[in-house]
mmCIF file with all atom_site columns, C-alpha atoms in Angstrom:
data_model
loop_
_atom_site.group_PDB
_atom_site.id
_atom_site.type_symbol
_atom_site.label_atom_id
_atom_site.label_alt_id
_atom_site.label_comp_id
_atom_site.label_asym_id
_atom_site.label_entity_id
_atom_site.label_seq_id
_atom_site.pdbx_PDB_ins_code
_atom_site.Cartn_x
_atom_site.Cartn_y
_atom_site.Cartn_z
_atom_site.occupancy
_atom_site.B_iso_or_equiv
_atom_site.pdbx_formal_charge
_atom_site.auth_seq_id
_atom_site.auth_comp_id
_atom_site.auth_asym_id
_atom_site.auth_atom_id
_atom_site.pdbx_PDB_model_num
ATOM 1   C CA . MET A 1 1   ? -51.376 -46.287 19.573  1.00 67.00 ? 1   MET A CA 1
ATOM 2   C CA . THR A 1 2   ? -48.992 -43.613 18.428  1.00 78.00 ? 2   THR A CA 1
ATOM 3   C CA . ALA A 1 3   ? -48.682 -43.208 14.721  1.00 87.00 ? 3   ALA A CA 1
ATOM 4   C CA . HIS A 1 4   ? -45.156 -43.009 13.368  1.00 93.00 ? 4   HIS A CA 1
ATOM 5   C CA . LYS A 1 5   ? -44.568 -40.378 10.614  1.00 96.00 ? 5   LYS A CA 1
ATOM 6   C CA . LEU A 1 6   ? -43.032 -42.602 8.051   1.00 97.00 ? 6   LEU A CA 1
ATOM 7   C CA . LYS A 1 7   ? -40.925 -41.074 5.269   1.00 98.00 ? 7   LYS A CA 1
ATOM 8   C CA . ILE A 1 8   ? -40.950 -43.276 2.218   1.00 98.00 ? 8   ILE A CA 1
ATOM 9   C CA . ASP A 1 9   ? -38.605 -42.461 -0.690  1.00 98.00 ? 9   ASP A CA 1
ATOM 10  C CA . ILE A 1 10  ? -39.190 -44.381 -3.880  1.00 98.00 ? 10  ILE A CA 1
ATOM 11  C CA . VAL A 1 11  ? -36.509 -44.363 -6.624  1.00 98.00 ? 11  VAL A CA 1
ATOM 12  C CA . SER A 1 12  ? -38.111 -45.401 -9.864  1.00 98.00 ? 12  SER A CA 1
ATOM 13  C CA . ASP A 1 13  ? -38.730 -44.948 -13.590 1.00 98.00 ? 13  ASP A CA 1
ATOM 14  C CA . VAL A 1 14  ? -42.080 -44.427 -15.248 1.00 98.00 ? 14  VAL A CA 1
ATOM 15  C CA . VAL A 1 15  ? -41.377 -47.197 -17.743 1.00 97.00 ? 15  VAL A CA 1
ATOM 16  C CA . CYS A 1 16  ? -40.423 -49.749 -15.162 1.00 97.00 ? 16  CYS A CA 1
ATOM 17  C CA . PRO A 1 17  ? -43.226 -52.333 -14.753 1.00 97.00 ? 17  PRO A CA 1
ATOM 18  C CA . TRP A 1 18  ? -41.836 -53.588 -11.459 1.00 97.00 ? 18  TRP A CA 1
ATOM 19  C CA . CYS A 1 19  ? -42.012 -50.012 -10.068 1.00 98.00 ? 19  CYS A CA 1
ATOM 20  C CA . ILE A 1 20  ? -45.812 -49.919 -10.362 1.00 98.00 ? 20  ILE A CA 1
ATOM 21  C CA . ILE A 1 21  ? -46.089 -53.527 -9.064  1.00 98.00 ? 21  ILE A CA 1
ATOM 22  C CA . GLY A 1 22  ? -43.904 -52.488 -6.067  1.00 98.00 ? 22  GLY A CA 1
ATOM 23  C CA . TYR A 1 23  ? -45.955 -49.429 -5.554  1.00 98.00 ? 23  TYR A CA 1
ATOM 24  C CA . LYS A 1 24  ? -49.199 -51.412 -5.492  1.00 98.00 ? 24  LYS A CA 1
ATOM 25  C CA . GLN A 1 25  ? -47.658 -53.965 -3.021  1.00 98.00 ? 25  GLN A CA 1
ATOM 26  C CA . LEU A 1 26  ? -46.591 -51.008 -0.829  1.00 98.00 ? 26  LEU A CA 1
ATOM 27  C CA . GLU A 1 27  ? -50.041 -49.577 -1.044  1.00 98.00 ? 27  GLU A CA 1
ATOM 28  C CA . LYS A 1 28  ? -51.460 -52.940 0.185   1.00 98.00 ? 28  LYS A CA 1
ATOM 29  C CA . ALA A 1 29  ? -48.950 -52.851 3.038   1.00 98.00 ? 29  ALA A CA 1
ATOM 30  C CA . LEU A 1 30  ? -49.847 -49.333 4.190   1.00 98.00 ? 30  LEU A CA 1
ATOM 31  C CA . GLU A 1 31  ? -53.601 -50.365 4.195   1.00 98.00 ? 31  GLU A CA 1
ATOM 32  C CA . ALA A 1 32  ? -52.665 -53.337 6.344   1.00 98.00 ? 32  ALA A CA 1
ATOM 33  C CA . VAL A 1 33  ? -50.797 -51.316 8.899   1.00 97.00 ? 33  VAL A CA 1
ATOM 34  C CA . GLY A 1 34  ? -53.547 -48.675 8.993   1.00 96.00 ? 34  GLY A CA 1
ATOM 35  C CA . ASP A 1 35  ? -53.155 -45.902 11.509  1.00 94.00 ? 35  ASP A CA 1
ATOM 36  C CA . GLU A 1 36  ? -49.807 -47.353 12.865  1.00 96.00 ? 36  GLU A CA 1
ATOM 37  C CA . VAL A 1 37  ? -47.967 -44.913 10.483  1.00 96.00 ? 37  VAL A CA 1
ATOM 38  C CA . GLU A 1 38  ? -48.626 -41.643 8.659   1.00 96.00 ? 38  GLU A CA 1
ATOM 39  C CA . ALA A 1 39  ? -46.810 -42.151 5.400   1.00 97.00 ? 39  ALA A CA 1
ATOM 40  C CA . GLU A 1 40  ? -45.458 -39.485 3.100   1.00 97.00 ? 40  GLU A CA 1
ATOM 41  C CA . ILE A 1 41  ? -44.154 -40.727 -0.153  1.00 98.00 ? 41  ILE A CA 1
ATOM 42  C CA . THR A 1 42  ? -41.613 -38.875 -2.375  1.00 98.00 ? 42  THR A CA 1
ATOM 43  C CA . TRP A 1 43  ? -40.696 -40.161 -5.819  1.00 98.00 ? 43  TRP A CA 1
ATOM 44  C CA . HIS A 1 44  ? -37.137 -39.858 -7.038  1.00 98.00 ? 44  HIS A CA 1
ATOM 45  C CA . PRO A 1 45  ? -35.799 -40.052 -10.626 1.00 98.00 ? 45  PRO A CA 1
ATOM 46  C CA . PHE A 1 46  ? -33.964 -42.968 -12.129 1.00 98.00 ? 46  PHE A CA 1
ATOM 47  C CA . GLU A 1 47  ? -33.537 -43.426 -15.885 1.00 97.00 ? 47  GLU A CA 1
ATOM 48  C CA . LEU A 1 48  ? -33.366 -47.057 -17.028 1.00 94.00 ? 48  LEU A CA 1
ATOM 49  C CA . ASN A 1 49  ? -32.325 -45.961 -20.494 1.00 92.00 ? 49  ASN A CA 1
ATOM 50  C CA . PRO A 1 50  ? -30.719 -42.533 -20.416 1.00 93.00 ? 50  PRO A CA 1
ATOM 51  C CA . GLY A 1 51  ? -29.206 -42.960 -23.880 1.00 91.00 ? 51  GLY A CA 1
ATOM 52  C CA . MET A 1 52  ? -32.428 -43.928 -25.571 1.00 91.00 ? 52  MET A CA 1
ATOM 53  C CA . VAL A 1 53  ? -32.908 -42.430 -29.077 1.00 89.00 ? 53  VAL A CA 1
ATOM 54  C CA . PRO A 1 54  ? -35.714 -39.819 -29.434 1.00 85.00 ? 54  PRO A CA 1
ATOM 55  C CA . GLU A 1 55  ? -38.080 -42.146 -31.268 1.00 88.00 ? 55  GLU A CA 1
ATOM 56  C CA . GLY A 1 56  ? -37.698 -44.832 -28.649 1.00 92.00 ? 56  GLY A CA 1
ATOM 57  C CA . GLU A 1 57  ? -37.225 -48.553 -29.411 1.00 93.00 ? 57  GLU A CA 1
ATOM 58  C CA . ALA A 1 58  ? -39.621 -51.489 -29.791 1.00 89.00 ? 58  ALA A CA 1
ATOM 59  C CA . ILE A 1 59  ? -39.791 -53.354 -26.526 1.00 87.00 ? 59  ILE A CA 1
ATOM 60  C CA . SER A 1 60  ? -39.156 -56.724 -28.133 1.00 81.00 ? 60  SER A CA 1
ATOM 61  C CA . GLU A 1 61  ? -35.974 -55.388 -29.709 1.00 88.00 ? 61  GLU A CA 1
ATOM 62  C CA . HIS A 1 62  ? -34.974 -53.635 -26.479 1.00 85.00 ? 62  HIS A CA 1
ATOM 63  C CA . VAL A 1 63  ? -35.237 -56.535 -24.121 1.00 81.00 ? 63  VAL A CA 1
ATOM 64  C CA . ALA A 1 64  ? -33.406 -58.789 -26.750 1.00 84.00 ? 64  ALA A CA 1
ATOM 65  C CA . ARG A 1 65  ? -30.450 -56.283 -27.117 1.00 87.00 ? 65  ARG A CA 1
ATOM 66  C CA . LYS A 1 66  ? -30.202 -55.258 -23.441 1.00 83.00 ? 66  LYS A CA 1
ATOM 67  C CA . TYR A 1 67  ? -31.010 -58.468 -21.569 1.00 81.00 ? 67  TYR A CA 1
ATOM 68  C CA . GLY A 1 68  ? -30.506 -61.200 -24.240 1.00 85.00 ? 68  GLY A CA 1
ATOM 69  C CA . ALA A 1 69  ? -34.124 -62.285 -23.825 1.00 81.00 ? 69  ALA A CA 1
ATOM 70  C CA . THR A 1 70  ? -35.657 -64.506 -26.429 1.00 86.00 ? 70  THR A CA 1
ATOM 71  C CA . PRO A 1 71  ? -39.244 -63.713 -27.763 1.00 83.00 ? 71  PRO A CA 1
ATOM 72  C CA . GLN A 1 72  ? -40.568 -66.627 -25.690 1.00 88.00 ? 72  GLN A CA 1
ATOM 73  C CA . GLN A 1 73  ? -38.901 -65.315 -22.505 1.00 89.00 ? 73  GLN A CA 1
ATOM 74  C CA . SER A 1 74  ? -40.252 -61.793 -23.219 1.00 86.00 ? 74  SER A CA 1
ATOM 75  C CA . ALA A 1 75  ? -43.752 -63.055 -23.644 1.00 87.00 ? 75  ALA A CA 1
ATOM 76  C CA . SER A 1 76  ? -43.534 -65.140 -20.501 1.00 91.00 ? 76  SER A CA 1
ATOM 77  C CA . ASN A 1 77  ? -42.221 -62.064 -18.496 1.00 90.00 ? 77  ASN A CA 1
ATOM 78  C CA . ARG A 1 78  ? -45.060 -59.921 -19.864 1.00 91.00 ? 78  ARG A CA 1
ATOM 79  C CA . GLN A 1 79  ? -47.640 -62.478 -18.920 1.00 93.00 ? 79  GLN A CA 1
ATOM 80  C CA . ARG A 1 80  ? -46.259 -62.734 -15.412 1.00 94.00 ? 80  ARG A CA 1
ATOM 81  C CA . LEU A 1 81  ? -46.416 -58.928 -15.031 1.00 95.00 ? 81  LEU A CA 1
ATOM 82  C CA . THR A 1 82  ? -49.983 -59.017 -16.480 1.00 96.00 ? 82  THR A CA 1
ATOM 83  C CA . ASP A 1 83  ? -51.075 -61.626 -13.943 1.00 96.00 ? 83  ASP A CA 1
ATOM 84  C CA . LEU A 1 84  ? -49.535 -59.751 -11.003 1.00 96.00 ? 84  LEU A CA 1
ATOM 85  C CA . GLY A 1 85  ? -50.936 -56.391 -12.179 1.00 97.00 ? 85  GLY A CA 1
ATOM 86  C CA . ASP A 1 86  ? -54.433 -57.994 -12.396 1.00 97.00 ? 86  ASP A CA 1
ATOM 87  C CA . LYS A 1 87  ? -54.257 -59.265 -8.843  1.00 97.00 ? 87  LYS A CA 1
ATOM 88  C CA . LEU A 1 88  ? -53.070 -55.897 -7.654  1.00 97.00 ? 88  LEU A CA 1
ATOM 89  C CA . GLY A 1 89  ? -55.597 -53.838 -9.565  1.00 97.00 ? 89  GLY A CA 1
ATOM 90  C CA . PHE A 1 90  ? -53.336 -52.489 -12.337 1.00 98.00 ? 90  PHE A CA 1
ATOM 91  C CA . GLY A 1 91  ? -54.067 -53.766 -15.791 1.00 97.00 ? 91  GLY A CA 1
ATOM 92  C CA . PHE A 1 92  ? -51.014 -53.887 -18.055 1.00 97.00 ? 92  PHE A CA 1
ATOM 93  C CA . HIS A 1 93  ? -51.950 -53.527 -21.748 1.00 95.00 ? 93  HIS A CA 1
ATOM 94  C CA . TYR A 1 94  ? -49.000 -54.820 -23.699 1.00 91.00 ? 94  TYR A CA 1
ATOM 95  C CA . GLY A 1 95  ? -49.242 -54.568 -27.405 1.00 85.00 ? 95  GLY A CA 1
ATOM 96  C CA . PRO A 1 96  ? -47.052 -55.689 -30.260 1.00 81.00 ? 96  PRO A CA 1
ATOM 97  C CA . ASP A 1 97  ? -46.183 -52.057 -31.184 1.00 85.00 ? 97  ASP A CA 1
ATOM 98  C CA . MET A 1 98  ? -45.339 -50.954 -27.595 1.00 91.00 ? 98  MET A CA 1
ATOM 99  C CA . ARG A 1 99  ? -42.045 -49.013 -27.348 1.00 94.00 ? 99  ARG A CA 1
ATOM 100 C CA . ILE A 1 100 ? -39.712 -47.907 -24.585 1.00 95.00 ? 100 ILE A CA 1
ATOM 101 C CA . TYR A 1 101 ? -38.834 -44.260 -24.292 1.00 96.00 ? 101 TYR A CA 1
ATOM 102 C CA . ASN A 1 102 ? -36.367 -41.914 -22.647 1.00 95.00 ? 102 ASN A CA 1
ATOM 103 C CA . THR A 1 103 ? -38.080 -40.486 -19.480 1.00 97.00 ? 103 THR A CA 1
ATOM 104 C CA . PHE A 1 104 ? -35.990 -37.467 -18.456 1.00 97.00 ? 104 PHE A CA 1
ATOM 105 C CA . LYS A 1 105 ? -38.705 -34.942 -19.171 1.00 98.00 ? 105 LYS A CA 1
ATOM 106 C CA . ALA A 1 106 ? -41.195 -37.003 -17.138 1.00 98.00 ? 106 ALA A CA 1
ATOM 107 C CA . HIS A 1 107 ? -38.778 -36.807 -14.244 1.00 98.00 ? 107 HIS A CA 1
ATOM 108 C CA . GLN A 1 108 ? -38.522 -33.053 -14.627 1.00 98.00 ? 108 GLN A CA 1
ATOM 109 C CA . LEU A 1 109 ? -42.231 -32.781 -14.308 1.00 98.00 ? 109 LEU A CA 1
ATOM 110 C CA . LEU A 1 110 ? -42.391 -35.225 -11.289 1.00 98.00 ? 110 LEU A CA 1
ATOM 111 C CA . THR A 1 111 ? -39.637 -33.342 -9.504  1.00 98.00 ? 111 THR A CA 1
ATOM 112 C CA . TRP A 1 112 ? -41.498 -30.117 -10.011 1.00 98.00 ? 112 TRP A CA 1
ATOM 113 C CA . ALA A 1 113 ? -44.899 -31.594 -8.849  1.00 98.00 ? 113 ALA A CA 1
ATOM 114 C CA . GLY A 1 114 ? -43.224 -32.824 -5.689  1.00 98.00 ? 114 GLY A CA 1
ATOM 115 C CA . ASP A 1 115 ? -41.341 -29.705 -4.891  1.00 97.00 ? 115 ASP A CA 1
ATOM 116 C CA . SER A 1 116 ? -44.211 -27.376 -5.699  1.00 97.00 ? 116 SER A CA 1
ATOM 117 C CA . PHE A 1 117 ? -47.404 -29.245 -4.664  1.00 98.00 ? 117 PHE A CA 1
ATOM 118 C CA . GLY A 1 118 ? -46.226 -32.004 -2.330  1.00 97.00 ? 118 GLY A CA 1
ATOM 119 C CA . SER A 1 119 ? -46.493 -35.783 -1.872  1.00 97.00 ? 119 SER A CA 1
ATOM 120 C CA . ALA A 1 120 ? -50.143 -36.294 -2.980  1.00 97.00 ? 120 ALA A CA 1
ATOM 121 C CA . ALA A 1 121 ? -49.841 -34.312 -6.185  1.00 98.00 ? 121 ALA A CA 1
ATOM 122 C CA . GLN A 1 122 ? -46.603 -35.923 -7.134  1.00 98.00 ? 122 GLN A CA 1
ATOM 123 C CA . THR A 1 123 ? -48.035 -39.439 -6.578  1.00 98.00 ? 123 THR A CA 1
ATOM 124 C CA . ARG A 1 124 ? -51.059 -38.567 -8.654  1.00 98.00 ? 124 ARG A CA 1
ATOM 125 C CA . LEU A 1 125 ? -48.833 -37.481 -11.491 1.00 98.00 ? 125 LEU A CA 1
ATOM 126 C CA . LYS A 1 126 ? -46.593 -40.612 -11.195 1.00 98.00 ? 126 LYS A CA 1
ATOM 127 C CA . LEU A 1 127 ? -49.663 -42.880 -11.281 1.00 98.00 ? 127 LEU A CA 1
ATOM 128 C CA . ALA A 1 128 ? -51.098 -40.985 -14.247 1.00 98.00 ? 128 ALA A CA 1
ATOM 129 C CA . LEU A 1 129 ? -47.790 -41.527 -16.027 1.00 98.00 ? 129 LEU A CA 1
ATOM 130 C CA . PHE A 1 130 ? -47.752 -45.199 -15.211 1.00 98.00 ? 130 PHE A CA 1
ATOM 131 C CA . SER A 1 131 ? -51.226 -45.522 -16.588 1.00 98.00 ? 131 SER A CA 1
ATOM 132 C CA . ALA A 1 132 ? -50.472 -43.485 -19.648 1.00 98.00 ? 132 ALA A CA 1
ATOM 133 C CA . TYR A 1 133 ? -47.491 -45.644 -20.584 1.00 98.00 ? 133 TYR A CA 1
ATOM 134 C CA . PHE A 1 134 ? -48.608 -49.167 -19.543 1.00 97.00 ? 134 PHE A CA 1
ATOM 135 C CA . GLN A 1 135 ? -52.257 -48.922 -20.090 1.00 97.00 ? 135 GLN A CA 1
ATOM 136 C CA . ALA A 1 136 ? -52.676 -46.481 -23.045 1.00 96.00 ? 136 ALA A CA 1
ATOM 137 C CA . ASN A 1 137 ? -49.292 -46.978 -24.743 1.00 95.00 ? 137 ASN A CA 1
ATOM 138 C CA . ARG A 1 138 ? -48.662 -43.265 -24.867 1.00 96.00 ? 138 ARG A CA 1
ATOM 139 C CA . ASP A 1 139 ? -45.223 -41.747 -25.698 1.00 97.00 ? 139 ASP A CA 1
ATOM 140 C CA . VAL A 1 140 ? -44.033 -40.525 -22.337 1.00 97.00 ? 140 VAL A CA 1
ATOM 141 C CA . SER A 1 141 ? -40.955 -38.812 -23.952 1.00 97.00 ? 141 SER A CA 1
ATOM 142 C CA . ASP A 1 142 ? -43.149 -36.403 -25.993 1.00 97.00 ? 142 ASP A CA 1
ATOM 143 C CA . GLU A 1 143 ? -43.526 -32.994 -24.452 1.00 98.00 ? 143 GLU A CA 1
ATOM 144 C CA . GLU A 1 144 ? -47.154 -32.512 -25.604 1.00 98.00 ? 144 GLU A CA 1
ATOM 145 C CA . VAL A 1 145 ? -48.182 -35.892 -24.395 1.00 98.00 ? 145 VAL A CA 1
ATOM 146 C CA . LEU A 1 146 ? -46.560 -35.167 -21.036 1.00 98.00 ? 146 LEU A CA 1
ATOM 147 C CA . LEU A 1 147 ? -48.243 -31.870 -20.690 1.00 98.00 ? 147 LEU A CA 1
ATOM 148 C CA . ALA A 1 148 ? -51.622 -33.558 -21.400 1.00 98.00 ? 148 ALA A CA 1
ATOM 149 C CA . ILE A 1 149 ? -50.978 -35.954 -18.658 1.00 98.00 ? 149 ILE A CA 1
ATOM 150 C CA . VAL A 1 150 ? -50.002 -33.172 -16.298 1.00 98.00 ? 150 VAL A CA 1
ATOM 151 C CA . ALA A 1 151 ? -53.478 -31.567 -16.942 1.00 98.00 ? 151 ALA A CA 1
ATOM 152 C CA . GLU A 1 152 ? -55.163 -34.907 -16.474 1.00 98.00 ? 152 GLU A CA 1
ATOM 153 C CA . ALA A 1 153 ? -53.483 -35.129 -13.069 1.00 98.00 ? 153 ALA A CA 1
ATOM 154 C CA . GLY A 1 154 ? -55.004 -31.875 -12.050 1.00 98.00 ? 154 GLY A CA 1
ATOM 155 C CA . LEU A 1 155 ? -51.849 -29.720 -12.513 1.00 98.00 ? 155 LEU A CA 1
ATOM 156 C CA . ASP A 1 156 ? -51.171 -26.692 -14.678 1.00 98.00 ? 156 ASP A CA 1
ATOM 157 C CA . ALA A 1 157 ? -49.833 -27.652 -18.061 1.00 98.00 ? 157 ALA A CA 1
ATOM 158 C CA . ASP A 1 158 ? -48.487 -24.095 -18.762 1.00 98.00 ? 158 ASP A CA 1
ATOM 159 C CA . GLU A 1 159 ? -46.435 -24.253 -15.598 1.00 98.00 ? 159 GLU A CA 1
ATOM 160 C CA . GLY A 1 160 ? -45.355 -27.702 -16.650 1.00 98.00 ? 160 GLY A CA 1
ATOM 161 C CA . ARG A 1 161 ? -44.138 -26.347 -20.058 1.00 98.00 ? 161 ARG A CA 1
ATOM 162 C CA . ALA A 1 162 ? -42.206 -23.640 -18.273 1.00 98.00 ? 162 ALA A CA 1
ATOM 163 C CA . VAL A 1 163 ? -40.526 -26.404 -16.194 1.00 98.00 ? 163 VAL A CA 1
ATOM 164 C CA . LEU A 1 164 ? -39.466 -28.269 -19.174 1.00 98.00 ? 164 LEU A CA 1
ATOM 165 C CA . ASN A 1 165 ? -37.883 -25.165 -20.676 1.00 96.00 ? 165 ASN A CA 1
ATOM 166 C CA . ASP A 1 166 ? -36.073 -24.215 -17.405 1.00 96.00 ? 166 ASP A CA 1
ATOM 167 C CA . PRO A 1 167 ? -32.330 -25.064 -17.427 1.00 96.00 ? 167 PRO A CA 1
ATOM 168 C CA . ASP A 1 168 ? -32.253 -24.865 -13.607 1.00 94.00 ? 168 ASP A CA 1
ATOM 169 C CA . ASN A 1 169 ? -34.793 -27.642 -13.396 1.00 94.00 ? 169 ASN A CA 1
ATOM 170 C CA . GLU A 1 170 ? -32.903 -29.733 -15.840 1.00 96.00 ? 170 GLU A CA 1
ATOM 171 C CA . ALA A 1 171 ? -29.710 -29.300 -13.823 1.00 97.00 ? 171 ALA A CA 1
ATOM 172 C CA . GLU A 1 172 ? -31.509 -30.083 -10.608 1.00 96.00 ? 172 GLU A CA 1
ATOM 173 C CA . VAL A 1 173 ? -32.991 -33.354 -12.044 1.00 98.00 ? 173 VAL A CA 1
ATOM 174 C CA . ARG A 1 174 ? -29.605 -34.413 -13.406 1.00 97.00 ? 174 ARG A CA 1
ATOM 175 C CA . ALA A 1 175 ? -28.142 -33.845 -9.960  1.00 98.00 ? 175 ALA A CA 1
ATOM 176 C CA . HIS A 1 176 ? -30.902 -35.964 -8.451  1.00 97.00 ? 176 HIS A CA 1
ATOM 177 C CA . LEU A 1 177 ? -30.184 -38.776 -10.921 1.00 97.00 ? 177 LEU A CA 1
ATOM 178 C CA . ASP A 1 178 ? -26.495 -38.715 -10.194 1.00 97.00 ? 178 ASP A CA 1
ATOM 179 C CA . HIS A 1 179 ? -27.220 -38.675 -6.407  1.00 97.00 ? 179 HIS A CA 1
ATOM 180 C CA . TRP A 1 180 ? -28.939 -41.957 -6.445  1.00 96.00 ? 180 TRP A CA 1
ATOM 181 C CA . ILE A 1 181 ? -26.410 -43.658 -8.718  1.00 96.00 ? 181 ILE A CA 1
ATOM 182 C CA . GLU A 1 182 ? -23.750 -42.399 -6.240  1.00 96.00 ? 182 GLU A CA 1
ATOM 183 C CA . GLN A 1 183 ? -25.698 -44.059 -3.546  1.00 94.00 ? 183 GLN A CA 1
ATOM 184 C CA . GLY A 1 184 ? -25.193 -47.398 -5.213  1.00 95.00 ? 184 GLY A CA 1
ATOM 185 C CA . ILE A 1 185 ? -28.664 -47.819 -6.763  1.00 95.00 ? 185 ILE A CA 1
ATOM 186 C CA . SER A 1 186 ? -28.374 -49.568 -10.105 1.00 93.00 ? 186 SER A CA 1
ATOM 187 C CA . GLY A 1 187 ? -31.983 -50.993 -10.353 1.00 93.00 ? 187 GLY A CA 1
ATOM 188 C CA . VAL A 1 188 ? -35.448 -50.036 -9.498  1.00 97.00 ? 188 VAL A CA 1
ATOM 189 C CA . PRO A 1 189 ? -37.708 -49.860 -7.606  1.00 98.00 ? 189 PRO A CA 1
ATOM 190 C CA . ALA A 1 190 ? -35.554 -48.932 -4.643  1.00 98.00 ? 190 ALA A CA 1
ATOM 191 C CA . ILE A 1 191 ? -37.692 -47.994 -1.605  1.00 98.00 ? 191 ILE A CA 1
ATOM 192 C CA . ILE A 1 192 ? -36.105 -46.301 1.410   1.00 98.00 ? 192 ILE A CA 1
ATOM 193 C CA . PHE A 1 193 ? -37.901 -46.070 4.725   1.00 98.00 ? 193 PHE A CA 1
ATOM 194 C CA . ASP A 1 194 ? -37.148 -43.185 7.086   1.00 97.00 ? 194 ASP A CA 1
ATOM 195 C CA . GLY A 1 195 ? -34.120 -42.213 5.095   1.00 95.00 ? 195 GLY A CA 1
ATOM 196 C CA . LYS A 1 196 ? -32.006 -45.337 6.147   1.00 93.00 ? 196 LYS A CA 1
ATOM 197 C CA . TYR A 1 197 ? -33.731 -48.629 5.515   1.00 96.00 ? 197 TYR A CA 1
ATOM 198 C CA . LEU A 1 198 ? -33.447 -49.609 1.885   1.00 97.00 ? 198 LEU A CA 1
ATOM 199 C CA . VAL A 1 199 ? -35.709 -52.326 0.409   1.00 97.00 ? 199 VAL A CA 1
ATOM 200 C CA . PRO A 1 200 ? -34.799 -53.192 -3.136  1.00 97.00 ? 200 PRO A CA 1
ATOM 201 C CA . GLY A 1 201 ? -37.212 -54.461 -5.830  1.00 96.00 ? 201 GLY A CA 1
ATOM 202 C CA . ALA A 1 202 ? -40.994 -55.113 -5.902  1.00 97.00 ? 202 ALA A CA 1
ATOM 203 C CA . GLN A 1 203 ? -41.421 -57.119 -2.678  1.00 97.00 ? 203 GLN A CA 1
ATOM 204 C CA . GLU A 1 204 ? -44.594 -58.796 -1.525  1.00 97.00 ? 204 GLU A CA 1
ATOM 205 C CA . ALA A 1 205 ? -46.947 -56.612 0.615   1.00 98.00 ? 205 ALA A CA 1
ATOM 206 C CA . GLU A 1 206 ? -46.204 -58.900 3.632   1.00 98.00 ? 206 GLU A CA 1
ATOM 207 C CA . THR A 1 207 ? -42.519 -58.089 3.378   1.00 98.00 ? 207 THR A CA 1
ATOM 208 C CA . PHE A 1 208 ? -43.289 -54.369 3.342   1.00 98.00 ? 208 PHE A CA 1
ATOM 209 C CA . VAL A 1 209 ? -45.641 -54.699 6.292   1.00 98.00 ? 209 VAL A CA 1
ATOM 210 C CA . ASN A 1 210 ? -42.782 -56.442 8.262   1.00 98.00 ? 210 ASN A CA 1
ATOM 211 C CA . VAL A 1 211 ? -40.300 -53.710 7.350   1.00 98.00 ? 211 VAL A CA 1
ATOM 212 C CA . ILE A 1 212 ? -42.747 -50.863 8.180   1.00 98.00 ? 212 ILE A CA 1
ATOM 213 C CA . ARG A 1 213 ? -43.377 -52.326 11.724  1.00 97.00 ? 213 ARG A CA 1
ATOM 214 C CA . LYS A 1 214 ? -39.838 -52.853 12.378  1.00 97.00 ? 214 LYS A CA 1
ATOM 215 C CA . VAL A 1 215 ? -39.006 -49.298 11.319  1.00 96.00 ? 215 VAL A CA 1
ATOM 216 C CA . ARG A 1 216 ? -41.814 -48.035 13.444  1.00 95.00 ? 216 ARG A CA 1
ATOM 217 C CA . GLU A 1 217 ? -40.685 -49.954 16.504  1.00 93.00 ? 217 GLU A CA 1
ATOM 218 C CA . LYS A 1 218 ? -37.061 -48.589 16.184  1.00 93.00 ? 218 LYS A CA 1
ATOM 219 C CA . ALA A 1 219 ? -38.331 -45.074 15.745  1.00 92.00 ? 219 ALA A CA 1
ATOM 220 C CA . LEU A 1 220 ? -40.612 -45.186 18.846  1.00 86.00 ? 220 LEU A CA 1
ATOM 221 C CA . ALA A 1 221 ? -38.230 -47.202 21.063  1.00 81.00 ? 221 ALA A CA 1
#
């Protein structure tokens, strides 16, 4: 069987719970298709809250203000995510003091990781950021916290600091953000296969398996 070199672009934010759920479902799908494809994943930036204040906002207040959710609805949604995460091997640790933050600096570092070190290193950093935020409740807008996560992901924190102070990097990431908005993406995750097949949202693994196999068939036809 000929393996198809499958390009997977994931537009996401590190404070988006459905983004890690979607990735874990995609991971299951890639395990299921095995050597049918050789996947290369690239993460792209999306800011759910570009205007977030520096100190962040309590999640309970944020979802009430942004989505009109009642405390009961918020609790139900968090429980649903926790149950899904447990099934997929990612434990969400929601606490009463959890806050939502601006993520632009995190996207700067992710863009650098992908450009400089490739798919595996970028994915490693992305997963470290998901874990830091959703499992350890760390402030992923804080520069020192981010650089510590960079080091934990096996990358050079001093290089990361230089990236955060580089106006060219800032301009590049803002251009990336604008690009995906111009492509009509208004919610994440958005997963694009082979640069042309968009699957929105955190789909079930079976859905991703079907998409991957159809994309492969078309590419090899």
